[in-house]
XYZ file of C-alpha atoms in Angstrom:
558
model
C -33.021 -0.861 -22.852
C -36.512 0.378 -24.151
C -39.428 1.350 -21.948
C -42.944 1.385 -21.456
C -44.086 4.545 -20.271
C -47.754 4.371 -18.822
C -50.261 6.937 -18.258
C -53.030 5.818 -16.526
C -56.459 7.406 -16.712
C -56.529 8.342 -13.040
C -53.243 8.264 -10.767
C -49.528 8.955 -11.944
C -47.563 8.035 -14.530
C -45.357 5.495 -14.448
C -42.612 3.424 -16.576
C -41.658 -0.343 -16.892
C -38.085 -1.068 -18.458
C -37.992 -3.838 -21.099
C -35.218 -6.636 -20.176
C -35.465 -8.661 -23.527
C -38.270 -10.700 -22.036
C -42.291 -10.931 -22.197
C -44.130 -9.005 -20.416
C -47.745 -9.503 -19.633
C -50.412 -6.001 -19.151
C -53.722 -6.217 -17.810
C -55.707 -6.107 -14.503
C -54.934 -9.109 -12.508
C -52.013 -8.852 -10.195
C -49.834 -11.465 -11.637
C -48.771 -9.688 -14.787
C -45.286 -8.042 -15.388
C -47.662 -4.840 -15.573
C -50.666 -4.817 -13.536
C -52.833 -2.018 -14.086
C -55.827 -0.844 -11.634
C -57.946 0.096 -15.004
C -61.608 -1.445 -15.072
C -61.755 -1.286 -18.719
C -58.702 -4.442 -18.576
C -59.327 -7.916 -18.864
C -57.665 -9.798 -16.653
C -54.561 -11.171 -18.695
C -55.084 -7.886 -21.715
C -51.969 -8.237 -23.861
C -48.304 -8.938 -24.295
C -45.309 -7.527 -25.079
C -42.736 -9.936 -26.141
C -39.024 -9.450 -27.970
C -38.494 -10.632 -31.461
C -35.863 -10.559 -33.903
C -34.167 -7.753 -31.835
C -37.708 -5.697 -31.635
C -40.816 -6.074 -29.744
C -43.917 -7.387 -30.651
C -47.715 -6.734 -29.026
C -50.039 -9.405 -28.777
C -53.555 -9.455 -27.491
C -54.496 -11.978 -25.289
C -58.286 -12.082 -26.594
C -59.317 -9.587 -24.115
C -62.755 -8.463 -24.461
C -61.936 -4.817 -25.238
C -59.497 -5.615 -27.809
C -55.979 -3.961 -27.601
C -55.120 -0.574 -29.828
C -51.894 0.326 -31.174
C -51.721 3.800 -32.915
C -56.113 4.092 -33.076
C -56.071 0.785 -34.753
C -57.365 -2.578 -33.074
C -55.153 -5.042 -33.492
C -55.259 -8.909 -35.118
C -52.349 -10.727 -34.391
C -48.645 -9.668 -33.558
C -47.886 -6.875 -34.378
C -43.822 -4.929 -34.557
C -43.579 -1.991 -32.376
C -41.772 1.333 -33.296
C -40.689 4.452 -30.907
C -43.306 6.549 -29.919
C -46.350 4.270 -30.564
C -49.061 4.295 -29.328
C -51.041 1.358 -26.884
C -54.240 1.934 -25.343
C -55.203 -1.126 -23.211
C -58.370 -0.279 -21.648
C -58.233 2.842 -20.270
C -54.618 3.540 -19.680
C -52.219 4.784 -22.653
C -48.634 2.916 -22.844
C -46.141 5.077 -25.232
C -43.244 2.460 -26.270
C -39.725 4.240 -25.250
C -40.788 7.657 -25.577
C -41.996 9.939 -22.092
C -44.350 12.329 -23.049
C -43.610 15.805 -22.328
C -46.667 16.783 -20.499
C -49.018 14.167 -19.023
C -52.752 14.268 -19.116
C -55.165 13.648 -17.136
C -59.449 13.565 -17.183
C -60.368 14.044 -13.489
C -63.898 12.212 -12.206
C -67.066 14.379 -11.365
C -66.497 15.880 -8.062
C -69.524 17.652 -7.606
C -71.655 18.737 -10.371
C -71.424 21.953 -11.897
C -74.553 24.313 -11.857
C -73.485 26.654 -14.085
C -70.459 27.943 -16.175
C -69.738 31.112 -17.735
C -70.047 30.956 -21.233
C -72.008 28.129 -23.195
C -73.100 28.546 -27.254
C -74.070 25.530 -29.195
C -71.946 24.647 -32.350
C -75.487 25.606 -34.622
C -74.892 29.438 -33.019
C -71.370 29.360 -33.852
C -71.374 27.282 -37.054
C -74.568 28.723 -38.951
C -74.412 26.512 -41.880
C -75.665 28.391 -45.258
C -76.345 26.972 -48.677
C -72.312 25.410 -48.952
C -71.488 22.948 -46.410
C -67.794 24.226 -45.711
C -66.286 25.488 -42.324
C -64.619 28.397 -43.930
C -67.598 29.656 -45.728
C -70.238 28.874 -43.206
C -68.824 31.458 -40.427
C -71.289 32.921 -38.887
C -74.105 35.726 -39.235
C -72.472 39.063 -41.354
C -72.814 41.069 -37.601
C -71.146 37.930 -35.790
C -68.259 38.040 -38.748
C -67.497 41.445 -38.546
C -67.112 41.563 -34.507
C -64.888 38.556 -34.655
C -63.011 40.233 -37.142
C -62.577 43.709 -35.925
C -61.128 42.132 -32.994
C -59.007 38.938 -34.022
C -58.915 39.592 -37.965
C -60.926 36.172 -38.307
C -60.909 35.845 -41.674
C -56.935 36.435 -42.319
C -56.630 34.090 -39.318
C -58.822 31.054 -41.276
C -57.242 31.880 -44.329
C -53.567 31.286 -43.033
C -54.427 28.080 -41.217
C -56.638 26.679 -43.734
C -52.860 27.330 -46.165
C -51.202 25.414 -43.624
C -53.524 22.589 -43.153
C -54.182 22.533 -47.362
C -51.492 19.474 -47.901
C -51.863 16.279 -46.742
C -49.701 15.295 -43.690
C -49.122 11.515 -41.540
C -51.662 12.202 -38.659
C -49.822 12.550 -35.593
C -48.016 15.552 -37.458
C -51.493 17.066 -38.461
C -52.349 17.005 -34.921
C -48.989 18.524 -33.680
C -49.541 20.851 -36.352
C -53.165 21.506 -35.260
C -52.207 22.884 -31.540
C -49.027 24.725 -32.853
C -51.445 27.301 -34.632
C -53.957 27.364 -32.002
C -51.245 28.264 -30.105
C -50.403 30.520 -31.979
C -53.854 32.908 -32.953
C -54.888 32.346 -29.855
C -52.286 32.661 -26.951
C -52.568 29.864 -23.898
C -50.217 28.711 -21.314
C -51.489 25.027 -21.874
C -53.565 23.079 -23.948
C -54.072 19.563 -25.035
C -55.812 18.011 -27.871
C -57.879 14.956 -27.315
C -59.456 12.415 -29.158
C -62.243 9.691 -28.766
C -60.747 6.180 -29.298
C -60.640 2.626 -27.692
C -63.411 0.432 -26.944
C -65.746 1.860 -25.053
C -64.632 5.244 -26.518
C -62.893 7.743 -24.183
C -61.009 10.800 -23.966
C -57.196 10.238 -25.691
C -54.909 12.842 -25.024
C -52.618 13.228 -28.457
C -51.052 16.493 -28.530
C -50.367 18.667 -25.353
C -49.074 22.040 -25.520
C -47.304 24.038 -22.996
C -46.029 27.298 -23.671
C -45.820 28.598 -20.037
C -41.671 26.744 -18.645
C -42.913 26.452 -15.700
C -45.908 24.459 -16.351
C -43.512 21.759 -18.110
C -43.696 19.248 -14.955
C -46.672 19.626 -14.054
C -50.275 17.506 -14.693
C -52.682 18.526 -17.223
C -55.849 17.889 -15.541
C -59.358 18.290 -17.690
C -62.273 18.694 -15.852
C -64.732 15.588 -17.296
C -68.016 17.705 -16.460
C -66.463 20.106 -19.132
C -66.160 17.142 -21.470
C -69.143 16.019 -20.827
C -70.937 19.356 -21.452
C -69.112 19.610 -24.663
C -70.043 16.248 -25.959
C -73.765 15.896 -24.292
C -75.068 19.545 -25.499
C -72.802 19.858 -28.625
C -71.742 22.863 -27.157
C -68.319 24.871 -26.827
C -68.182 25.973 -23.118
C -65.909 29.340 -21.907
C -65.312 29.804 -18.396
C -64.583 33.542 -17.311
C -62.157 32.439 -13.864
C -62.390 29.082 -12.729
C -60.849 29.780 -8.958
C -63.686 32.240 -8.147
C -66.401 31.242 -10.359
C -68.905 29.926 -7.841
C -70.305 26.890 -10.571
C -66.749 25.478 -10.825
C -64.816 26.405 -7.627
C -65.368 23.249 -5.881
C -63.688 20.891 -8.776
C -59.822 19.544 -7.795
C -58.989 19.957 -11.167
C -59.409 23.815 -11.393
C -58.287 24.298 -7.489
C -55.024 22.229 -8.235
C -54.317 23.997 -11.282
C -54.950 27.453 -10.320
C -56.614 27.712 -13.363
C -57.297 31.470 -14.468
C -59.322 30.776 -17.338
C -60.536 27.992 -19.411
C -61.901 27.096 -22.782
C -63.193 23.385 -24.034
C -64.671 23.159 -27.838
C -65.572 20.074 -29.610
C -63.743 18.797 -32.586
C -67.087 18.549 -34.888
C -65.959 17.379 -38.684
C -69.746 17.910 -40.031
C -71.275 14.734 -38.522
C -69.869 13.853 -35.560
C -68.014 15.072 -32.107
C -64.341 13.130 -33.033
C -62.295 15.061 -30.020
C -62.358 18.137 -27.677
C -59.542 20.762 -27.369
C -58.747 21.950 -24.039
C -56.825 25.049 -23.582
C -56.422 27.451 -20.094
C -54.718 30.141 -18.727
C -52.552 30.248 -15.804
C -50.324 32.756 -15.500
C -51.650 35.072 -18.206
C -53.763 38.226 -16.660
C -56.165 38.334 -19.787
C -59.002 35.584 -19.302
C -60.244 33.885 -22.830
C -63.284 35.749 -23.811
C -66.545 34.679 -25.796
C -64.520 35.967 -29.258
C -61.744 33.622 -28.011
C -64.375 30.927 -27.857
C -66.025 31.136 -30.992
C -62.539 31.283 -33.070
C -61.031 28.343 -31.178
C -64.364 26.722 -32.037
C -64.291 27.704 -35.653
C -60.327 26.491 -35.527
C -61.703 23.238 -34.377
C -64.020 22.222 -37.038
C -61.480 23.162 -39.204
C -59.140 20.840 -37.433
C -61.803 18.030 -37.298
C -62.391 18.119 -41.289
C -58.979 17.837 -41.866
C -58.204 14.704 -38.949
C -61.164 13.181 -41.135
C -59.780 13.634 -44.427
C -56.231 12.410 -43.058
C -57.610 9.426 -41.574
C -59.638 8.620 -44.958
C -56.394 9.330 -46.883
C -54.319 7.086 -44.024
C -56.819 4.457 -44.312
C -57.366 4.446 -48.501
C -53.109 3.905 -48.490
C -53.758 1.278 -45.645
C -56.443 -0.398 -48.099
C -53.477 0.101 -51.050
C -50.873 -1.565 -49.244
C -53.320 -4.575 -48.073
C -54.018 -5.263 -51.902
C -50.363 -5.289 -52.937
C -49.953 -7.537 -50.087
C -52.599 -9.931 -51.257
C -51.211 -9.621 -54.797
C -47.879 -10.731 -53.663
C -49.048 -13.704 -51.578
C -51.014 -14.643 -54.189
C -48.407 -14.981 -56.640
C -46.050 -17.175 -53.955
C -48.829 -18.886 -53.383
C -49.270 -20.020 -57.209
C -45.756 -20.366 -57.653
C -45.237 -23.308 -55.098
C -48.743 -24.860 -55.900
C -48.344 -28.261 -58.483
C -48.821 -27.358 -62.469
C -50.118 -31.055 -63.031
C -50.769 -34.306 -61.661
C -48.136 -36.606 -61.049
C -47.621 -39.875 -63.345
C -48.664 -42.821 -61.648
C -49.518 -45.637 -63.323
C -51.881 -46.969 -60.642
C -53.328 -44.176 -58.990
C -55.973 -41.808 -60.590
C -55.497 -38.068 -58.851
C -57.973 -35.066 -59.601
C -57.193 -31.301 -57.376
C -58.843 -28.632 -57.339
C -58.022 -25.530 -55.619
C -59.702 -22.080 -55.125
C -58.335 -19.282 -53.574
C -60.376 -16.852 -51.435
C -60.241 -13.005 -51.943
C -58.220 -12.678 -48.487
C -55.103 -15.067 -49.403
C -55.043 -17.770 -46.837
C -51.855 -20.501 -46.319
C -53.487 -23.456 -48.056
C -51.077 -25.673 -49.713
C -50.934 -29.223 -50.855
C -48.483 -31.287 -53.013
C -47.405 -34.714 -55.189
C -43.468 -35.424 -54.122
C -41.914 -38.515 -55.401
C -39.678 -40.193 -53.222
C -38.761 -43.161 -55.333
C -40.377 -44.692 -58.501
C -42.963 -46.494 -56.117
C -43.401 -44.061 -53.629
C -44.951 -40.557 -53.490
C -45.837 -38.160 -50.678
C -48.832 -36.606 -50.499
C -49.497 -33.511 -48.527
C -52.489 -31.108 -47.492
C -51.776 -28.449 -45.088
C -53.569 -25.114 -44.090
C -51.299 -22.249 -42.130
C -53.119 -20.152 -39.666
C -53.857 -16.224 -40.971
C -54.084 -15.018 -44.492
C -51.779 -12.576 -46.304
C -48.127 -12.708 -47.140
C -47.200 -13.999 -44.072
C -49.317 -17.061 -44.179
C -48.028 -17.215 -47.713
C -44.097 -17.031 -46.669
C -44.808 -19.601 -44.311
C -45.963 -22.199 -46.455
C -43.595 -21.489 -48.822
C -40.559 -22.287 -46.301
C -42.664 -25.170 -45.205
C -42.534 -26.423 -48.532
C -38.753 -26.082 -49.068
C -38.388 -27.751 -45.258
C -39.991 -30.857 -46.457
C -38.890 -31.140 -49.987
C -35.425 -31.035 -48.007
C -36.142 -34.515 -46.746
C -37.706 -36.195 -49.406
C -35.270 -39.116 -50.529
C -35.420 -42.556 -50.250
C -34.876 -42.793 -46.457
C -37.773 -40.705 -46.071
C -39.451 -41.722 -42.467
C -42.509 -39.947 -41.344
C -41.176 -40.284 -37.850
C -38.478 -38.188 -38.045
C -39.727 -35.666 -40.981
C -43.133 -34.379 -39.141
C -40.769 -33.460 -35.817
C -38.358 -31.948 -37.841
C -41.105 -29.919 -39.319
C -43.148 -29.138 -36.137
C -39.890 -27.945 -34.471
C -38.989 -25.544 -38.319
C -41.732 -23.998 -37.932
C -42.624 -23.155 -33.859
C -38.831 -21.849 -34.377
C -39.450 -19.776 -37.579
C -43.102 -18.319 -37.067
C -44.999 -15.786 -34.621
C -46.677 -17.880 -31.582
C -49.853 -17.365 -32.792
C -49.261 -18.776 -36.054
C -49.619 -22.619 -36.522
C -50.057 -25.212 -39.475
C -52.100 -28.114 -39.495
C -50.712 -31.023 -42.065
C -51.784 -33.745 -43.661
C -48.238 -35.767 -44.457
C -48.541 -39.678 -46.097
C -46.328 -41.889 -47.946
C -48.181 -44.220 -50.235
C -46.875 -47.115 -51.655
C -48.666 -47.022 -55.526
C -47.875 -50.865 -55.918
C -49.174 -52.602 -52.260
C -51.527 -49.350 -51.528
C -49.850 -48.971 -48.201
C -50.369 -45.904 -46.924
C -48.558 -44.525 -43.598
C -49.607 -41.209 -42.276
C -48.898 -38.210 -39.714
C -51.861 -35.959 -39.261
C -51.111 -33.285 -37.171
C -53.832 -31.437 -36.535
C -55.687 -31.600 -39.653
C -59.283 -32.116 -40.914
C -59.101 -35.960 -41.254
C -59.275 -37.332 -44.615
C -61.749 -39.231 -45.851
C -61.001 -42.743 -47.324
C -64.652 -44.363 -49.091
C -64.739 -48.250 -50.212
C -66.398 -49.437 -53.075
C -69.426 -50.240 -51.188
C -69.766 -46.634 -49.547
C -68.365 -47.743 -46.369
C -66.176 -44.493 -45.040
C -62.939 -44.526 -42.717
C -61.211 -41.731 -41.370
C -57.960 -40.705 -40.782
C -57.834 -39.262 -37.484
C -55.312 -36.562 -36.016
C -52.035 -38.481 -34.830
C -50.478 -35.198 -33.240
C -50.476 -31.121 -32.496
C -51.062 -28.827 -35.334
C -47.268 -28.158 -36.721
C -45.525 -25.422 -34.626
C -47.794 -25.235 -31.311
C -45.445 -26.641 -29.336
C -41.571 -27.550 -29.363
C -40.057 -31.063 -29.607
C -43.234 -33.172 -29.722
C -43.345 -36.479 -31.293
C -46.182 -37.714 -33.403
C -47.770 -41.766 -33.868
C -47.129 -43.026 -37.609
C -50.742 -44.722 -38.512
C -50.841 -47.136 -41.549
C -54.074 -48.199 -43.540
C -54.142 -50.482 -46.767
C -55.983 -48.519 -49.677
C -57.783 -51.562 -51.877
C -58.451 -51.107 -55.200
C -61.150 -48.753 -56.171
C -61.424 -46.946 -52.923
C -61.329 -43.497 -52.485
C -59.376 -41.202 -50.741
C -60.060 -37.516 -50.541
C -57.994 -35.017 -48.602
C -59.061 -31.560 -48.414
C -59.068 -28.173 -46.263
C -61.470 -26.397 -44.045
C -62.580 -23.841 -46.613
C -64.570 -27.094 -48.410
C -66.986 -27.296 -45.343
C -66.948 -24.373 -43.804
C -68.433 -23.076 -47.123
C -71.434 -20.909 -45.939
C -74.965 -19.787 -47.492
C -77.041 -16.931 -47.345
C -77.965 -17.908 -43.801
C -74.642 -17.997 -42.504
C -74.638 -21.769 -42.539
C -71.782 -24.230 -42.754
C -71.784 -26.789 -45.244
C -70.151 -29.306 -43.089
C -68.319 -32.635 -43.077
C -71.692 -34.656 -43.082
C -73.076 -33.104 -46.797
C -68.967 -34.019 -47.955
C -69.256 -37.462 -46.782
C -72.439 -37.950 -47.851
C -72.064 -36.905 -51.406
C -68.723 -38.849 -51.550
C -70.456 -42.105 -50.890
C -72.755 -41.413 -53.530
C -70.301 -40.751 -56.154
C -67.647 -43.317 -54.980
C -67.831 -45.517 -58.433
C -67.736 -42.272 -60.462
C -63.980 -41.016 -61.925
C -62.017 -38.754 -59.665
C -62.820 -35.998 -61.928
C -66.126 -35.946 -62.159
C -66.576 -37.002 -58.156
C -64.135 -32.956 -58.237
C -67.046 -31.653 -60.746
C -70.104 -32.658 -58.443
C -68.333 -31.316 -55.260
C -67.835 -28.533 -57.095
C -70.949 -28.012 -58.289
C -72.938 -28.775 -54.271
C -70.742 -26.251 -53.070
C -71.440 -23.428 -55.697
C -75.360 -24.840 -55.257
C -75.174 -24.568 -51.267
C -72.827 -21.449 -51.526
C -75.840 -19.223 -53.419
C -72.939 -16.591 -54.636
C -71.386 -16.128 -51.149
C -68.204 -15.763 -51.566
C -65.196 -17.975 -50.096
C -63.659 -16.529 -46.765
C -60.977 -18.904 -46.813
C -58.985 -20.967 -49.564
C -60.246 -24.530 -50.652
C -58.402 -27.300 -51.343
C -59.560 -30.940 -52.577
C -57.668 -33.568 -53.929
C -59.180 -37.381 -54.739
C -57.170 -40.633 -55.418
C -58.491 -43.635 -56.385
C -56.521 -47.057 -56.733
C -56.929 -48.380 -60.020
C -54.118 -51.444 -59.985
């Protein structure tokens, strides 16, 4: 069985074995996982199994939930080794880290430490704005290079860091040549993620065996130096030093001698490295500093470009997605109106940029019957897509001429809480309309109601009879009938018609529908679709659609 191995901020590690069932994370004491972390809501996320996997889910906590860096929307598949930071406290999904981190508290506060040069003394930009050609001073060059060959050193890291490479193996990569030019018994690699941003430790590195069990612990007054003074900070021998003796973090550790430097890509502080020295006799000197430093912005150009590169395929991937749900979505969508001698139908539909789940048809169930049906899925992309698309084929499946609405919308509600994520859910419009006596029987479960409009402008409503489709297992839903007359109007559409916004962020609401409905009720159903139309692109003012829109008038004509 898989399991959740937790590193808290402060405290020791821990891990919680997955049994095949949910499991709730956050602060309050009820959860499967509780977790003393301030930064947790209450009730944070959840971990639930799916199709033989697991799934994480936030529970709308006010931090948000991160899997891999990434907030996420949604449910979304876990994999071995990934990633969750929920609040403060890092969960790694069946995998143990081989070296836990930790940032100790302020003890007392340092009053001085060995060694501290600002990044501008180390990095001394010139007229290019590289790392590699922006050193340092000709005298500073040449005493870094007498004594660690500086430029060889650059040169062979920036050969290994010159091809593109998934993240988490850049950063492995990263420490393994720090490692290497510049010898350590430990060091860890951490970077600034979550919300409020902290301290993530990604990549520790022990060289020293007999450090393997055994707690990193970074002093936060070092971090903080680094960060607040842009500043890479050296100290000579952290148990006697005087400005640092009276931290737990260096007592514990027996530290001999430490270095922090900032991960600075150009523009910003993204991440410190950490590195120390136990059981070595040589302490890291000010040379060590400035080439770990000059390591590090090398390192911190080269996270950025990765994560630009990461997210440009991330980008790639979301537009072959939309592509694809588009093209389900047209497939299932009608090609024409149906023939019905005594009903006048008009549609128009128009897809956002972000593919949503709309979907509407025309299904004849016998020569004097047809089925009409709006419905909008919860979430956009192929997902949503796939989901209407089996919703289609459920009810097409019991179209016939014992068609009951009874029986079809909790066959449907119970197809798809079985077949979808919890969080996803489709509200329907379902009818059966009678073309000859314009009876018209409905289930609306959960849907904007439709709007029926006499002759005289007088407007009716078709209320919800029921739960949105899929919210909840085995629920029945009340069958409502209504006689259409001749020459009323009945107009079923989705959310994306009045939720249309302006400029000013403002809706355009069910009142403006209604109200120019009654004032084109005598008009043909396509030109009452035409003046919709055009109120919406008038109102609109170029903004465009965040979700799909859907509109479909009858009228009775005999």
């Amino acid at each position: 069985m898989p399991r959740l191995f937790v590193y808290p901020k402060k405290g020791d590690s821990f891990w919680h074995t997955l049994k095949g069932e949910k499991v709730s994370i956050g602060r309050s004491e009820d959860n499967d996982l509780a977790l003393p972390d301030p930064f947790s809501s209450g009730h944070h996320a959840v971990i639930s199994p799916a199709d033989g996997n697991y799934v994480l889910r936030d529970n709308g906590s006010k931090n948000g939930t991160f899997l891999n860096a990434k907030k996420i929307q949604g449910e979304i598949e876990l994999k071995r080794g990934d990633e969750v930071l929920v609040g403060s406290t890092r969960i790694i999904f069946d995998k143990e880290l081989s070296s836990n981190v930790e940032v100790t508290e302020i003890i007392q506060g340092a009053r001085n430490i060995n060694t501290v040069i600002p990044l501008k003394d180390i990095l001394k930009k010139q007229d290019i704005d590289t790392t590699i050609q922006s050193l340092a001073t000709p005298a500073d060059f040449m005493k870094i290079k007498s004594d660690f060959r500086s430029m060889a050193v650059l040169n062979e890291v920036s050969k290994a860091l010159v091809l593109h490479q998934p993240l988490n193996e850049l950063l492995e990569k990263i420490m393994d040549l720090i490692s290497e030019y510049l010898p350590l018994d430990r060091g860890v690699l951490l970077l600034k993620e979550g919300n409020p941003p902290q301290m993530i430790a990604k990549v520790p590195r022990i060289n020293n065996k007999n450090l393997l069990r055994q707690k990193i612990l970074v002093s936060q007054s070092i971090i903080n130096l680094v960060m607040d003074n842009h500043s890479s900070v050296l100290t000579g021998d952290a148990q006697t030093d005087d400005r640092l003796r009276m931290k737990d973090s260096i007592i514990k550790s027996n530290i001999h001698s430490a270095m922090c430097v900032p991960l600075w890509n150009n523009r910003e502080i993204i991440g410190v490295i950490y590195a120390d020295r136990i059981s070595l006799l040589e302490q890291f000197t000010e040379d060590d500093l400035r080439m770990m430093t000059l390591l590090s912005n090398l390192a911190a150009v080269k996270i950025e470009n990765a994560r630009a590169i990461e997210a440009a395929i991330e980008v790639e991937k979301y537009q072959k997605e939309l592509a694809l749900a588009a093209q389900i979505q047209k497939d299932f969508l009608p090609k024409k109106n149906p023939v019905c001698d005594r009903l006048d139908i008009a549609w128009t539909f128009i897809p956002c940029n972000q593919v949503g789940g709309d979907y509407y048809d025309f299904i004849s169930i016998d020569p004097g019957r047809l089925a009409l049906i709006v419905a909008d899925v919860s979430g956009k992309g192929i997902s949503a897509a796939l989901l209407m698309a089996s919703l289609r084929a459920a009810l097409i499946a019991e179209v016939g001429p014992q068609f009951r609405l009874e029986s079809v919308a909790a066959k449907l509600n119970n197809f798809v809480h079985g077949s979808s994520a919890s969080n996803r859910f489709i509200s329907c419009f379902v009818c059966d309309l009678n073309m000859t006596t314009g009876d018209l029987r409905y289930v609306n479960a959960g849907h904007n109601p439709p709007i029926v409009v006499a002759k005289d402008g007088k407007v009716r409503r078709l209320e919800p009879t029921g739960f949105c489709l899929g919210m909840f297992p085995s629920v029945s839903y009340e069958v409502k009938e209504i006689v259409v007359d001749k020459g009323e109007t009945v107009v079923l559409f989705t959310d994306g018609i009045t939720d249309t916004r302006n400029p000013s962020n403002e809706d355009f609401g069910e009142d403006k529908l209604i109200g120019l409905l009654k004032k084109s009720a005598k008009k043909p159903v396509e030109e009452i679709i035409s003046k919709v139309n055009a109120e919406l692109s008038a109102f609109s003012k170029g903004v465009d659609p965040f979700d799909d829109m859907t509109l479909i008038v009858l009228k009775r004509t005999g």
